[in-house]
Amino acid sequence: MSPIQGQISHREHDLREMLLRSAGKLFQDVGYVQASIYRIASAINAPKGTFYNYFRSKEDLASRLVDRQFEALRDSLSRSTGHSAIHQLTKHYNFLAIEPPMIEVAPLQLLATLAAEAPAIPVAVTQRIARGTEIWITHVSDLISLARKESPTPIAQDPKKLASLLVTCWYGAIVRRKSDPSLKLLDDFLPFFIRSGVP
């Protein structure tokens, strides 16, 4: 590839990335329905037609964003492999607890916002969120099962139900936080659910 082709390719990648970030921020702030293609493109000072150079539709872009968010969640679960399961869960929890102002698009906030809009968003996007959530629950459940074996402290009996509860509570906390920005996610949230306090 020539230097000029490389520059063009890099510029196109940047514009595509800028559109993804713009959409992610808008979906997170105003939801899928209110984030029009015009608003997504305007937020980065691009003509509306530019959008179609990179994405077939808003649904196509949303699907790519959903996949990217679940990739980030999976990455956060695998970053600490080689450590104890409790350590891995804690690292994952810390990743989830990052406040949205610290990063442009917080994975869980974006997913929670889209999930909350499920009746109004395309079925394919809803199904992607459901599939991704199920895989996420399975990974968390596997870690909880390992934590049970590692810990002398009794841990709840059904890791799958516990993981589902944990993920569902996180979704709910993020949606609730949108209506009450002063809500802080508690530091002892994860230990509370992992320890034997859950029947």
Coordinates of C-alpha atoms in Angstrom, one line a residue, residues 9-169:
S9 CA -7.4 4.3 4.6
H10 CA -6.5 5.8 8.0
R11 CA -8.7 8.8 7.4
E12 CA -11.6 6.5 6.4
H13 CA -11.1 4.4 9.5
D14 CA -11.0 7.5 11.7
L15 CA -14.3 8.8 10.1
R16 CA -15.9 5.4 10.6
E17 CA -14.7 5.3 14.2
M18 CA -16.0 8.9 14.8
L19 CA -19.4 7.9 13.5
L20 CA -19.5 4.8 15.8
R21 CA -18.5 7.0 18.8
S22 CA -21.0 9.7 17.9
A23 CA -23.8 7.1 17.6
G24 CA -22.7 5.4 20.9
K25 CA -22.8 8.7 22.7
L26 CA -26.2 9.6 21.3
F27 CA -27.7 6.2 21.9
Q28 CA -26.4 6.4 25.5
D29 CA -27.7 10.0 26.0
V30 CA -31.0 10.1 24.1
G31 CA -31.7 6.5 23.1
Y32 CA -31.8 4.7 19.8
V33 CA -35.1 6.2 18.5
Q34 CA -34.0 9.9 19.1
A35 CA -30.5 9.4 17.6
S36 CA -31.2 10.0 13.9
I37 CA -28.6 9.4 11.2
Y38 CA -28.6 13.2 10.7
R39 CA -27.8 13.8 14.4
I40 CA -25.1 11.1 14.4
A41 CA -23.4 12.6 11.3
S42 CA -23.9 16.2 12.4
A43 CA -22.2 15.6 15.8
I44 CA -18.9 15.0 13.9
N45 CA -19.6 17.8 11.3
A46 CA -20.1 15.3 8.5
P47 CA -22.9 15.4 5.9
K48 CA -25.6 12.8 6.4
G49 CA -24.6 11.0 3.2
T50 CA -21.2 10.2 4.7
F51 CA -22.9 7.9 7.1
Y52 CA -23.9 5.6 4.2
N53 CA -20.2 5.2 3.1
Y54 CA -19.6 3.2 6.2
F55 CA -23.0 1.7 7.4
R56 CA -26.0 0.4 5.6
S57 CA -28.4 1.7 8.2
K58 CA -28.8 2.9 11.8
E59 CA -29.6 -0.7 12.7
D60 CA -26.3 -1.9 11.1
L61 CA -24.3 0.7 13.1
A62 CA -26.2 -0.2 16.3
S63 CA -25.5 -3.9 15.7
R64 CA -21.8 -3.2 15.3
L65 CA -21.8 -1.1 18.5
V66 CA -23.6 -3.8 20.5
D67 CA -21.0 -6.4 19.3
R68 CA -18.2 -4.0 20.3
Q69 CA -19.7 -3.5 23.8
F70 CA -19.9 -7.2 24.4
E71 CA -16.3 -7.7 23.2
A72 CA -15.2 -5.1 25.8
L73 CA -17.1 -7.0 28.5
R74 CA -15.5 -10.3 27.4
D75 CA -12.1 -8.7 27.3
S76 CA -12.5 -7.3 30.8
L77 CA -13.4 -10.9 32.0
S78 CA -10.2 -12.4 30.4
R79 CA -7.7 -9.7 31.4
S80 CA -6.9 -11.3 34.7
T81 CA -6.7 -14.9 33.7
G82 CA -4.1 -16.7 35.8
H83 CA -5.4 -15.0 38.9
S84 CA -8.1 -16.2 41.3
A85 CA -11.7 -16.2 40.1
I86 CA -12.5 -13.7 42.8
H87 CA -9.8 -11.4 41.5
Q88 CA -11.1 -11.8 38.0
L89 CA -14.7 -11.0 39.1
T90 CA -13.4 -8.0 41.1
K91 CA -11.5 -6.7 38.0
H92 CA -14.6 -7.2 35.9
Y93 CA -16.7 -5.3 38.5
N94 CA -14.2 -2.5 38.5
F95 CA -14.5 -2.2 34.7
L96 CA -18.3 -2.1 35.0
A97 CA -18.1 0.5 37.7
I98 CA -16.2 3.0 35.5
E99 CA -18.3 6.2 35.5
P100 CA -19.4 7.2 32.0
P101 CA -17.7 10.6 32.1
M102 CA -14.3 8.8 32.3
I103 CA -14.9 7.1 29.0
E104 CA -16.9 8.2 26.0
V105 CA -19.2 5.2 25.7
A106 CA -19.6 3.1 28.8
P107 CA -20.3 -0.5 27.6
L108 CA -22.9 -1.3 30.2
Q109 CA -24.7 2.0 30.0
L110 CA -25.0 1.8 26.2
L111 CA -26.3 -1.8 26.4
A112 CA -28.7 -1.0 29.3
T113 CA -30.1 2.0 27.4
L114 CA -30.7 0.0 24.3
A115 CA -32.1 -2.9 26.2
A116 CA -34.5 -0.6 28.0
E117 CA -35.8 0.5 24.6
A118 CA -36.3 -3.1 23.3
P119 CA -39.9 -2.6 22.1
A120 CA -38.8 0.4 19.9
I121 CA -35.5 -0.9 18.5
P122 CA -35.1 -3.4 15.6
V123 CA -35.6 -7.0 16.6
A124 CA -32.1 -8.0 15.2
V125 CA -30.5 -5.5 17.7
T126 CA -32.6 -6.8 20.6
Q127 CA -31.7 -10.4 19.7
R128 CA -28.0 -9.4 19.6
I129 CA -28.3 -7.9 23.1
A130 CA -30.1 -11.0 24.4
R131 CA -27.5 -13.4 22.9
G132 CA -24.6 -11.3 24.2
T133 CA -26.1 -11.0 27.6
E134 CA -26.6 -14.8 27.8
I135 CA -22.9 -15.3 26.9
W136 CA -21.9 -12.7 29.5
I137 CA -24.0 -14.4 32.1
T138 CA -22.4 -17.8 31.3
H139 CA -18.9 -16.3 31.6
V140 CA -19.7 -14.7 35.0
S141 CA -21.4 -17.9 36.1
D142 CA -18.3 -19.9 35.3
L143 CA -16.2 -17.5 37.4
I144 CA -18.6 -17.7 40.3
S145 CA -18.4 -21.5 40.1
L146 CA -14.6 -21.3 40.3
A147 CA -14.8 -18.8 43.1
R148 CA -17.0 -21.3 45.0
K149 CA -14.2 -23.9 44.7
E150 CA -11.5 -21.4 45.7
S151 CA -13.1 -19.7 48.6
P152 CA -13.5 -21.1 52.2
T153 CA -16.5 -18.8 52.5
P154 CA -19.8 -20.4 51.4
I155 CA -21.0 -19.0 48.1
A156 CA -24.6 -19.1 46.8
Q157 CA -25.7 -22.4 45.5
D158 CA -26.6 -21.7 41.8
P159 CA -23.9 -19.7 40.0
K160 CA -26.1 -19.3 36.8
K161 CA -28.9 -17.7 38.8
L162 CA -26.5 -15.6 40.7
A163 CA -24.8 -14.4 37.5
S164 CA -28.2 -13.6 36.0
L165 CA -29.1 -11.6 39.0
L166 CA -25.8 -9.8 39.0
V167 CA -26.1 -8.9 35.3
T168 CA -29.8 -7.9 35.6
C169 CA -29.0 -5.7 38.7

